[in-house]
Coordinates of C-alpha atoms in Angstrom, one line a residue:
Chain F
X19 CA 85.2 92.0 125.2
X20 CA 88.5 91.9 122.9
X21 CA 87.8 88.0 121.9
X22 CA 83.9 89.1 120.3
X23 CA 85.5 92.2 118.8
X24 CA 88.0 90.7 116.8
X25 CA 85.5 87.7 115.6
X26 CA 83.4 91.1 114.5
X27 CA 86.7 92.5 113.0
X28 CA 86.9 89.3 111.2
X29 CA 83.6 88.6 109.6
X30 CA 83.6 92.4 108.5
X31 CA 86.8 91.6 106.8
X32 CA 85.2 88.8 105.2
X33 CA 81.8 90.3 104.3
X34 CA 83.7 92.8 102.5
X35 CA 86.0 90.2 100.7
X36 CA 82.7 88.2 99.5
X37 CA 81.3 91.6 98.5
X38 CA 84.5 92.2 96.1
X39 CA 84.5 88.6 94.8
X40 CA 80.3 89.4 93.4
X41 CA 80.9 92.9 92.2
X42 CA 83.8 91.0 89.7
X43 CA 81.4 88.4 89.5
X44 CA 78.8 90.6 88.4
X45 CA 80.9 92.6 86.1
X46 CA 82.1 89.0 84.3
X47 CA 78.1 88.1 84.5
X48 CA 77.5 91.0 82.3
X49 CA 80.4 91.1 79.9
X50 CA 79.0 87.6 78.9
X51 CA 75.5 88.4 78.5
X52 CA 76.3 91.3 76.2
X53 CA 78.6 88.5 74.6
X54 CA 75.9 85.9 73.8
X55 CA 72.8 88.6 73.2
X56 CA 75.5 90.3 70.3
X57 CA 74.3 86.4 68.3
X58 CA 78.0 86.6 67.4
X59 CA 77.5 83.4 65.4
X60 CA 74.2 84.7 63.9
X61 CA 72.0 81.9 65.1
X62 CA 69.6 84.3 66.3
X63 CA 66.8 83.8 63.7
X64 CA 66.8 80.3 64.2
X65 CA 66.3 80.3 67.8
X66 CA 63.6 83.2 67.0
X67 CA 61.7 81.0 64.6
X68 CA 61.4 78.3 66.8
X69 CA 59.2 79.9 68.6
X70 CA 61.4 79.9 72.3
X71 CA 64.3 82.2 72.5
X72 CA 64.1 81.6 76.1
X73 CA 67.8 81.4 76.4
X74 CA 68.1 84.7 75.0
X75 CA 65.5 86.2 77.5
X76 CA 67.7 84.6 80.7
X77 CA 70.8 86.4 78.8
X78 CA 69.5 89.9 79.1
X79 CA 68.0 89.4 82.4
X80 CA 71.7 88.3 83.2
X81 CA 73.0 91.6 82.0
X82 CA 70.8 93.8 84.2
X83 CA 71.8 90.9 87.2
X84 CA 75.6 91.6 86.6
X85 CA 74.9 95.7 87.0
X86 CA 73.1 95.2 89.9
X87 CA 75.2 92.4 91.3
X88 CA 78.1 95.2 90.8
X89 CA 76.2 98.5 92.5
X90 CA 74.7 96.3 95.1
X91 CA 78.3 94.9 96.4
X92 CA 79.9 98.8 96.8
X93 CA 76.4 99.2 99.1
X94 CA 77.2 96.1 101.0
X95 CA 81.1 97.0 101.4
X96 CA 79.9 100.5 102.5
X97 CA 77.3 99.1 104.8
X98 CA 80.0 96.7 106.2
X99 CA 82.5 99.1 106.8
X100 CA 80.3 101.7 108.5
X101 CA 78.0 98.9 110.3
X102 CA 74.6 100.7 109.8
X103 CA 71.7 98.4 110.2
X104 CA 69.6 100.5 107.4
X105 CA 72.5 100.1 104.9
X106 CA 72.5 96.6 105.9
X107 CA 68.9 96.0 105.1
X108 CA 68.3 97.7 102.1
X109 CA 71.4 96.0 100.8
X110 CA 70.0 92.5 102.1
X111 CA 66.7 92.8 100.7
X112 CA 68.0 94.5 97.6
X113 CA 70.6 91.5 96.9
X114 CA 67.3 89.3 97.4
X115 CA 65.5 90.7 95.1
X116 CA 68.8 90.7 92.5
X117 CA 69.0 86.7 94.3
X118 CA 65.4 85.9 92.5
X119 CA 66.0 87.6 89.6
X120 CA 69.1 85.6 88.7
X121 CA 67.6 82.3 89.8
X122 CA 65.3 82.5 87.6
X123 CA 67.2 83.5 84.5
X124 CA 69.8 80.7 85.5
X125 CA 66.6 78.2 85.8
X126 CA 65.6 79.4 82.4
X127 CA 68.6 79.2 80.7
X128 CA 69.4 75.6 82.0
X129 CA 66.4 73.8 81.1
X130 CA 66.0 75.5 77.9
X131 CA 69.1 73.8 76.5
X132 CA 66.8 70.2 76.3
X133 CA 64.8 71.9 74.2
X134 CA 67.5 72.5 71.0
X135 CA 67.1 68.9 69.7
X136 CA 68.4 68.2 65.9
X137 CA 64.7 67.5 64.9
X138 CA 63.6 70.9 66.1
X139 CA 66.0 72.7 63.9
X140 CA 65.5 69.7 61.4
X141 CA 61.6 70.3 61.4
X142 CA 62.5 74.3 61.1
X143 CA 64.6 73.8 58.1
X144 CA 62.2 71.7 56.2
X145 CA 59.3 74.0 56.8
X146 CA 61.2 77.3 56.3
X147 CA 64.0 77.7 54.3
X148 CA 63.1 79.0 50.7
X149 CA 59.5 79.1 52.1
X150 CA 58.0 80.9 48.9
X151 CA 54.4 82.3 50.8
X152 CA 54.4 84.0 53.9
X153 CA 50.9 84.0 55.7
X154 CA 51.9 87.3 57.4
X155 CA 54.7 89.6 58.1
X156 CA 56.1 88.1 60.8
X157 CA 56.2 84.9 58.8
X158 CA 57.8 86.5 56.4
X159 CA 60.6 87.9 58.0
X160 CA 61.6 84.9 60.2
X161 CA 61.5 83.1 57.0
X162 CA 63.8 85.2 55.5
X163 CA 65.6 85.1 58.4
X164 CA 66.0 81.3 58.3
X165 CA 67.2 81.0 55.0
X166 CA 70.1 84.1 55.0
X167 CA 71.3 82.2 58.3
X168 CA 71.1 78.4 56.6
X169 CA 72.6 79.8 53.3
X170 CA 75.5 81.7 55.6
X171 CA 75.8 78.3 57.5
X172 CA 76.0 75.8 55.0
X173 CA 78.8 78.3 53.0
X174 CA 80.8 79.2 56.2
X175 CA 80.7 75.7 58.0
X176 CA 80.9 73.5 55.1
X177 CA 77.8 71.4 55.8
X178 CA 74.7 70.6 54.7
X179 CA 71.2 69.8 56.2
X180 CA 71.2 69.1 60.1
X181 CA 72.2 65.6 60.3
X182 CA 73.3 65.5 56.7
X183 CA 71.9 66.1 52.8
X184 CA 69.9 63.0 53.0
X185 CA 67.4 65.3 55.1
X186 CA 66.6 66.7 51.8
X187 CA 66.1 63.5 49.9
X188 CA 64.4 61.8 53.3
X189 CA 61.6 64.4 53.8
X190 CA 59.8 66.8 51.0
X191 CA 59.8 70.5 52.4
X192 CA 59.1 73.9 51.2
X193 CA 62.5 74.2 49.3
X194 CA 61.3 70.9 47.3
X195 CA 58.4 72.8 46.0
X196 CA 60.4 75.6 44.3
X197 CA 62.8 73.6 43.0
X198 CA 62.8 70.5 41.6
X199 CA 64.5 67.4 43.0
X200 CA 66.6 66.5 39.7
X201 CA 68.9 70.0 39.6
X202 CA 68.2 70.7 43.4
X203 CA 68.3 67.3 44.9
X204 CA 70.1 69.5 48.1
X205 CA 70.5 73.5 47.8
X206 CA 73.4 74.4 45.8
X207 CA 75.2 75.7 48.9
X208 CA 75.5 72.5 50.2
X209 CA 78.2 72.0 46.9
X210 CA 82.0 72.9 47.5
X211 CA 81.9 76.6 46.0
X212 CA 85.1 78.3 44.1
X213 CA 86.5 81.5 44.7
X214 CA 84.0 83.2 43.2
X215 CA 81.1 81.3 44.9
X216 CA 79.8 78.6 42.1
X217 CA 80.0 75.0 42.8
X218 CA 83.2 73.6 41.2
X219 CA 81.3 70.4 39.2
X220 CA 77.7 70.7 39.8
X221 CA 77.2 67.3 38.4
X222 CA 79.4 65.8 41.2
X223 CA 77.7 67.9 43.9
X224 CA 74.0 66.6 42.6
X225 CA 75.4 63.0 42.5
X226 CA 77.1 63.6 46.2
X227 CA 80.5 62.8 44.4
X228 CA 82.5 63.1 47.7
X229 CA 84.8 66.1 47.4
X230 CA 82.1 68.1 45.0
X231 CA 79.6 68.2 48.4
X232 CA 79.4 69.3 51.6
X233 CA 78.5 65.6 53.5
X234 CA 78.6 66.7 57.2
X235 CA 75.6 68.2 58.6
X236 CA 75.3 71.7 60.3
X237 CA 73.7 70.4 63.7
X238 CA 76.5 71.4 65.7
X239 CA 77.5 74.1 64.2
X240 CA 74.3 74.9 65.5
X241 CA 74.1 73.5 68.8
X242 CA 77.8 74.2 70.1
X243 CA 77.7 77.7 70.4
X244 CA 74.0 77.5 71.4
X245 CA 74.8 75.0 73.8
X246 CA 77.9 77.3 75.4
X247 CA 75.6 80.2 75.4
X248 CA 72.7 78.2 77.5
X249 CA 75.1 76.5 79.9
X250 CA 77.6 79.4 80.5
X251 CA 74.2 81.7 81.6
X252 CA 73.5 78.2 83.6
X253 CA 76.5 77.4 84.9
X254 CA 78.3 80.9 85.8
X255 CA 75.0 82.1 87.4
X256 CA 74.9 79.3 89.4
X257 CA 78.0 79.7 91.0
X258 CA 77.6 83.2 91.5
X259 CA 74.1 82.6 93.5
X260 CA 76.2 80.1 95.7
X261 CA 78.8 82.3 96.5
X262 CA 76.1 85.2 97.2
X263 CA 74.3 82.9 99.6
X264 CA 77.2 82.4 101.6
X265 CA 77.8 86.1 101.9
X266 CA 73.9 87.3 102.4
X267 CA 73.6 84.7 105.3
X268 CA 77.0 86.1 106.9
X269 CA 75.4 89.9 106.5
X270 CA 72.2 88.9 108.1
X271 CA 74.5 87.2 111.0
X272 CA 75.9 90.5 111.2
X273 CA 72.9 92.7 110.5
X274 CA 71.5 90.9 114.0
X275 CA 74.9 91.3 115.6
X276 CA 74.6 95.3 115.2
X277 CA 74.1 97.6 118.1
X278 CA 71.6 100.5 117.4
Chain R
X25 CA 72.0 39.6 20.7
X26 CA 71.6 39.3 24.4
X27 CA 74.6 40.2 26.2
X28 CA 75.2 38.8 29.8
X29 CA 75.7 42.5 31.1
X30 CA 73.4 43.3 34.0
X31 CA 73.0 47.5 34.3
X32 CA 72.6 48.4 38.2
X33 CA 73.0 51.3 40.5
X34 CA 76.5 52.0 40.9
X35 CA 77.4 50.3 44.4
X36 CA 79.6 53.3 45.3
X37 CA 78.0 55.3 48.6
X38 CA 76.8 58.4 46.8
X39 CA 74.1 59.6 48.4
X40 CA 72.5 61.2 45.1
X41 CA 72.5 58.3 43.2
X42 CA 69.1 57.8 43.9
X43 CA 66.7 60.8 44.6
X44 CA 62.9 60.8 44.5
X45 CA 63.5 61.7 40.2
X46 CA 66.5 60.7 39.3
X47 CA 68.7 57.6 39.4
X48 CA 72.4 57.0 38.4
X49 CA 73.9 53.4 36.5
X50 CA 77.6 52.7 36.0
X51 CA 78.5 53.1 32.7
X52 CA 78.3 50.1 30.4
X53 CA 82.2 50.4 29.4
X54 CA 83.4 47.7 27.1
X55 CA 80.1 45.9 27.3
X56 CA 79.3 46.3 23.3
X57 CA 82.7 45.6 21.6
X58 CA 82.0 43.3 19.3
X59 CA 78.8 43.8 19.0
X60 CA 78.2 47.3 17.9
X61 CA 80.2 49.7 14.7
X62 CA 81.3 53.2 16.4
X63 CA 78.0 54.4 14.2
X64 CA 75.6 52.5 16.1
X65 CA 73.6 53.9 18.6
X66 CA 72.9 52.9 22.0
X67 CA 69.8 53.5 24.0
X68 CA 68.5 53.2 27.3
X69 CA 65.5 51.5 27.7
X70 CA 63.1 52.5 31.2
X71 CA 60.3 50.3 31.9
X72 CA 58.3 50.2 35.1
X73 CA 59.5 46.8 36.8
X74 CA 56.0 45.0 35.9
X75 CA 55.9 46.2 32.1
X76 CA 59.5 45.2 31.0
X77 CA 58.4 41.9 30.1
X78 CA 56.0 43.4 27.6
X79 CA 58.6 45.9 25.9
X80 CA 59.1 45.0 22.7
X81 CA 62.6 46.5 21.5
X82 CA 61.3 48.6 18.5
X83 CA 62.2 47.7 14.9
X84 CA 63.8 51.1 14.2
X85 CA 64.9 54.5 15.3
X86 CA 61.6 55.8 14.2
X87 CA 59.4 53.4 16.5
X88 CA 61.6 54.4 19.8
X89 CA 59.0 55.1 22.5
X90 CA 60.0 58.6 23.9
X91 CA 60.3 60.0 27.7
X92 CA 56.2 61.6 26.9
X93 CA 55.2 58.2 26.4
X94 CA 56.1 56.9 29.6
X95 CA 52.4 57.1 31.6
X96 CA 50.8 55.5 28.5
X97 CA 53.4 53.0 27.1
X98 CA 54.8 52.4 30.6
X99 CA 58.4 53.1 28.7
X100 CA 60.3 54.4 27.0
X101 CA 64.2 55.1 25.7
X102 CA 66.5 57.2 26.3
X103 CA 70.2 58.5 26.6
X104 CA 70.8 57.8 23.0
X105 CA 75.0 57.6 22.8
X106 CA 77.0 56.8 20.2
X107 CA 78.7 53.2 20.8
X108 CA 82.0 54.5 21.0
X109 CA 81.3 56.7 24.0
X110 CA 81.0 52.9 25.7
X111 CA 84.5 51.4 24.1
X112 CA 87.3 50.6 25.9
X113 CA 89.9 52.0 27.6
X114 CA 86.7 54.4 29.0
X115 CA 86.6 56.4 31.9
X116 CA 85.2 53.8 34.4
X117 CA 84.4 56.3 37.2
X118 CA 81.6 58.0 35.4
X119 CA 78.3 57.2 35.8
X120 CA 75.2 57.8 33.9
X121 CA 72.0 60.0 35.3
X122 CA 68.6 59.2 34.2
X123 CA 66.1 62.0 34.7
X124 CA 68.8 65.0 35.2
X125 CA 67.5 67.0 32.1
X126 CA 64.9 69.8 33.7
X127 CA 64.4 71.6 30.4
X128 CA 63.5 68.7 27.8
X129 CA 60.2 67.0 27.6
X130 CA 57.5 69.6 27.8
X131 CA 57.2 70.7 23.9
X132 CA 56.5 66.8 22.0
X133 CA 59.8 67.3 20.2
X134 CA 61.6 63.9 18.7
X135 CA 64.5 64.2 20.3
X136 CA 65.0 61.7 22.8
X137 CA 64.6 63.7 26.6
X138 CA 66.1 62.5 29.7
X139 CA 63.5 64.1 31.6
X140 CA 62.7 63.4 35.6
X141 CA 60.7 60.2 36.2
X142 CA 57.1 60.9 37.3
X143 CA 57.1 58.3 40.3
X144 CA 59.1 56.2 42.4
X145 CA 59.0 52.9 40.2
X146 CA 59.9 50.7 40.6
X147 CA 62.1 51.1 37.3
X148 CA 63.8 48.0 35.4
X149 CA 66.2 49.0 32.6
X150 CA 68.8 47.5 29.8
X151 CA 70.9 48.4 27.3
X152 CA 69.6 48.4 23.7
X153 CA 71.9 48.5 20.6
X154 CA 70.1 49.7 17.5
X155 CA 71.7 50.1 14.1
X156 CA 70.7 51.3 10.4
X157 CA 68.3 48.0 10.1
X158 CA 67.3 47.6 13.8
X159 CA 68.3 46.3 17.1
X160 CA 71.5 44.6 16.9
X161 CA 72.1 43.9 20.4
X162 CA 70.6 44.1 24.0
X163 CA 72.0 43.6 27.6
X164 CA 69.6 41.9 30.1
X165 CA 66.9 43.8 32.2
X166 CA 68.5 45.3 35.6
X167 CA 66.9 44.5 38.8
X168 CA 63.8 46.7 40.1
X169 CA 65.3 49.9 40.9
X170 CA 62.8 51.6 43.4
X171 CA 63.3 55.6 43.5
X172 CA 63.2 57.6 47.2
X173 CA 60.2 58.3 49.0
X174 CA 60.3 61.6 51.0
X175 CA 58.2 61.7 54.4
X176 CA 56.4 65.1 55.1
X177 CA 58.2 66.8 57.5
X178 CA 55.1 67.4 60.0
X179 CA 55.7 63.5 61.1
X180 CA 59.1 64.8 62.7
X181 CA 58.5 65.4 66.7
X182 CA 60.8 68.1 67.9
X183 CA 60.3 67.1 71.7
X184 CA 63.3 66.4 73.9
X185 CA 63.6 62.6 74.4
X186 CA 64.4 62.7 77.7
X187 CA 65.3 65.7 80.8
X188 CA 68.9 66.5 80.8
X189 CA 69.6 65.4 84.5
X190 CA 72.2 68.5 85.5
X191 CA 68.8 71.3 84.5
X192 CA 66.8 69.4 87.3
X193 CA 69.6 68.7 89.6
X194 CA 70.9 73.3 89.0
X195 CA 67.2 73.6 89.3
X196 CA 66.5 72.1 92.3
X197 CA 69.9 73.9 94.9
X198 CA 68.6 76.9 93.4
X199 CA 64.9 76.6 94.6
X200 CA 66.1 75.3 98.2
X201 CA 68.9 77.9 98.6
X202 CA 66.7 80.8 97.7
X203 CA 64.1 79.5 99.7
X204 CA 66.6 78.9 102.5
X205 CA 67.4 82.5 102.0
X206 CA 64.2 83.9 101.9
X207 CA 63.4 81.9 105.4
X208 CA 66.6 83.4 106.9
X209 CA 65.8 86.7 106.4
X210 CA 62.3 86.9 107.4
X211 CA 63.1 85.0 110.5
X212 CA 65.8 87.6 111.3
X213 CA 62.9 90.4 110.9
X214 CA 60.7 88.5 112.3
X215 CA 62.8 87.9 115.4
X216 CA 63.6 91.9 115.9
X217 CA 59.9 93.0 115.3
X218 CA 59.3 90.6 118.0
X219 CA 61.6 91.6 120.3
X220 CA 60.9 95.7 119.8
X221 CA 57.1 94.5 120.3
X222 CA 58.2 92.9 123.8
X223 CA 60.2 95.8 125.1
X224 CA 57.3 98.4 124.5
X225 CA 54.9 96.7 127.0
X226 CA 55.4 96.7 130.8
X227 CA 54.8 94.3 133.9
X228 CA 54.3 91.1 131.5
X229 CA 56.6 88.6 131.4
X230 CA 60.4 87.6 132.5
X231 CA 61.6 90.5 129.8
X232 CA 59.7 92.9 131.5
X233 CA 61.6 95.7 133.0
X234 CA 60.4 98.3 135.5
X235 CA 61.8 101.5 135.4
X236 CA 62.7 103.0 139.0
X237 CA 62.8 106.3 139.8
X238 CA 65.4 106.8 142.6
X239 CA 64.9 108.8 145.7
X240 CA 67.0 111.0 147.8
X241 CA 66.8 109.8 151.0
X242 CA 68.1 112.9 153.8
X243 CA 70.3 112.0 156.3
X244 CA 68.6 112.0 159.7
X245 CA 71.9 113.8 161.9
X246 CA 71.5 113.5 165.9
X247 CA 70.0 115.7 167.6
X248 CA 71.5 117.6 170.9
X249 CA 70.7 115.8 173.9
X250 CA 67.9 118.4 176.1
X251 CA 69.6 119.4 179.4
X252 CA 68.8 116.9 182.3
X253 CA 69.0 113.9 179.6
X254 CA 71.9 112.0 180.3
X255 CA 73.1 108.0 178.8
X256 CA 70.1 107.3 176.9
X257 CA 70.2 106.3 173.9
X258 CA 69.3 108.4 170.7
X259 CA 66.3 108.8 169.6
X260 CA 64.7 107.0 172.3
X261 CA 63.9 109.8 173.6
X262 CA 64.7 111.3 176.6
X263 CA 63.7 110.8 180.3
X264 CA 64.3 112.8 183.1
X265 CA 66.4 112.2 185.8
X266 CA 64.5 109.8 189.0
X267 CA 65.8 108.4 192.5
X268 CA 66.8 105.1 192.3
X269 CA 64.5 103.1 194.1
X270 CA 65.2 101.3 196.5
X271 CA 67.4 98.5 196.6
X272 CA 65.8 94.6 195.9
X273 CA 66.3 93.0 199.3
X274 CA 68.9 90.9 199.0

């Protein structure tokens, strides 16, 4: 019957069109994972030290997602095109699999980003920078890691502390015990530095003279490219997973629609 | 002489002016003219808030209570400038830091040390003017200057304050679509294995089919008429010839 064969023409024609639109999806999915997991803002030892690099974790699975998102649409397209009910259920059950895979990492990635409060990295900074004993060395390392990335920070973004250099002065902390509180009543790379990296009046900076100090405070510095990392896994992989549900349902229609 | 000048805390917002060692006082610009030769020193005088009614100002520069006396005498002086570092025109932006020297304080030496204060206070200080022969002139005390306590950082809770609304709301159309999904497909399969189950068993059933084997049935062509035979029809048989009987009477 001509009127079934053309709506058969026509949801081929779109099963194919859906299966282009995810394998660029998926390409896009993993050019921005490799993006965030490069740490091109070198935030990565903080999140490590927290404890929960979660976000980090949905990132790579979105990598691998992307590839398969990618390999899995040519099957589909091919599967389409020559109407073979094996093709089509390897490719549905396959995309399934790919389906649960990227649900969760999208899950992950958008309920992780309530965890980055300012006390968490406030706590972190307190505890960790300048940390003089290591109990292990793990310890050791993420502690060094913490303090390159605060001293980097505070020089590159101008800023001091999380909310501010009052953390310093409002909480005692392992940089308090090394040095003392009348030279170091902040670190000395929360002072405007010269050209070739000393403070230009380190009277003003340890009075907080304003112009000698760095008065804003680093949290988002921290939490804007953390945040764009955690929603752009979120928020991309979500609309991809919409888009692939529309186009799995229409290849199961069509799976059943298949003559032998 | 008591001079009407009242040393304080510089009201500027500088956020070190007070740490948990040190604190900062505005300069006392043009406070002694008058009062004090350019050779006269003036010192600082540190007293916790509830000794500096007991201070006696000392009678001379050898009887100045240093910064090592401090836990014992519960004072001391310090900052000892000469008078014409205060004199007008001055630079009236400057401020002065108690407790910003690190490296004084620890050997017992004479010279007067600006060393860190021990605790937070609270701290009252003044002004002291003290010449060849003695004290010559003094501003009042300041008000109780209480130094910064730090809180240990283990009383800061890191937990979220509240759930970001949008993670539930993603959260939630993700876990019905995939589950959505996952019902479509196995209904599918489901639906198939059902149907290949049915067609595989006979005689049960509306979807039953029989399977007929058709037959050849031969053509059955007439067959000549034996001699003597004559109108009847075929395959009745045939019957020979009789005399009609006779008539039925009429």
């Amino acid at each position: 019957m001509a009127r079934s064969d053309d709506g058969i023409r026509i949801l081929q024609g779109l099963l194919v069109f859906g299966n282009v639109v995810i394998g660029m999806c998926g390409i896009a999915l993993t050019a921005e994972c490799i993006f965030f997991v490069s740490n091109p803002h070198g935030l990565y030892p903080l999140l490590e030290a927290t404890g929960n690099d979660d976000i980090y974790a949905a990132a790579w699975i979105g990598i691998f997602v992307g590839f398969a998102l990618l390999a899995l649409s040519i099957l589909g397209i091919v599967a389409v095109i020559k109407s073979n009910r094996t093709l089509l259920l390897v490719y549905i059950i396959l995309m399934l699999i790919t389906y649960a895979f990227e649900m969760a990492s999208c899950i992950t990635a958008a309920t992780q980003r309530d965890f980055l409060t300012p006390n968490l990295f406030l706590k972190q900074m307190l505890e960790r920078y300048n940390k003089s004993e290591a109990v292990n060395n793990n310890d050791k390392r993420m502690t060094e890691g913490v303090t390159k990335t605060w001293d980097k920070l505070m020089l590159q973004s101008q800023c001091c502390g999380v909310q501010g250099p009052t953390d310093w002065q409002d909480y005692t902390s392992a940089f308090r015990t090394t040095h003392s509180d009348a030279d170091y009543p902040w670190p000395r790379n929360c002072c405007v530095m010269n050209a070739q990296g000393s403070p230009i009046n380190l009277d003003g900076c340890k009075l907080g003279v304003p112009g000698y100090y760095n008065s804003n405070g680093c949290y988002d510095a921290i939490s804007g490219p953390m945040n764009t990392h955690a929603w752009g896994v979120a928020w991309f992989g979500f609309a991809i997973l919409c888009w692939t549900f529309f186009v799995l349902l229409g290849t199961m229609f069509y799976w059943s629609r298949v003559e032998y | 002489a008591l001079l009407p000048y009242v040393p304080r805390v510089p009201p500027t917002a500088l956020p070190g002016k007070v740490t948990a060692t040190t604190f900062a006082l505005e300069m006392p610009c043009c406070v002694f003219d008058g009062h004090a030769d350019a050779s006269d020193a003036v010192w600082l005088v540190v007293a916790f808030a509830n000794a500096s009614d007991a201070f006696r100002n000392p009678p001379s520069r050898d009887d100045v209570p240093l910064y090592q006396r401090l836990p014992t005498a519960h004072s001391y002086m310090t900052l000892e400038t000469a008078a014409a570092a205060y004199a007008c025109p001055a630079p009236s932006t400057a401020v002065l830091r108690v407790g910003g020297d690190t490296a004084c304080g620890g050997q017992g030496g004479r010279d007067p040390c600006n060393g860190p204060l021990p605790s937070p206070g609270p701290y009252r200080v003044k002004f002291l003017v003290m010449g060849c022969h003695g004290p010559k002139a003094e501003t009042r005390w300041s008000d109780p200057i209480l130094l910064r306590r730090a809180a240990s950082p283990s009383t800061i809770d890191p937990a979220p304050a509240r759930r970001d609304s949008a993670a539930v709301v993603v959260a939630s159309i993700l876990a019905s679509l995939g589950a959505a999904l996952a019902a479509a497909v196995l209904g599918a399969v489901g639906a198939e294995v059902w149907e290949s189950l049915c067609r595989r068993d006979p005689g049960n059933g509306p979807f039953a089919h029989r399977s007929y084997r058709t037959h050849h049935i031969p053509l059955a062509l007439p067959q000549p008429l034996p001699p003597g035979c004559r109108c009847s029809p075929p395959g009745l048989g045939c019957f020979a010839p009789r005399p009609p009987g006779p008539c039925p009477a009429k």
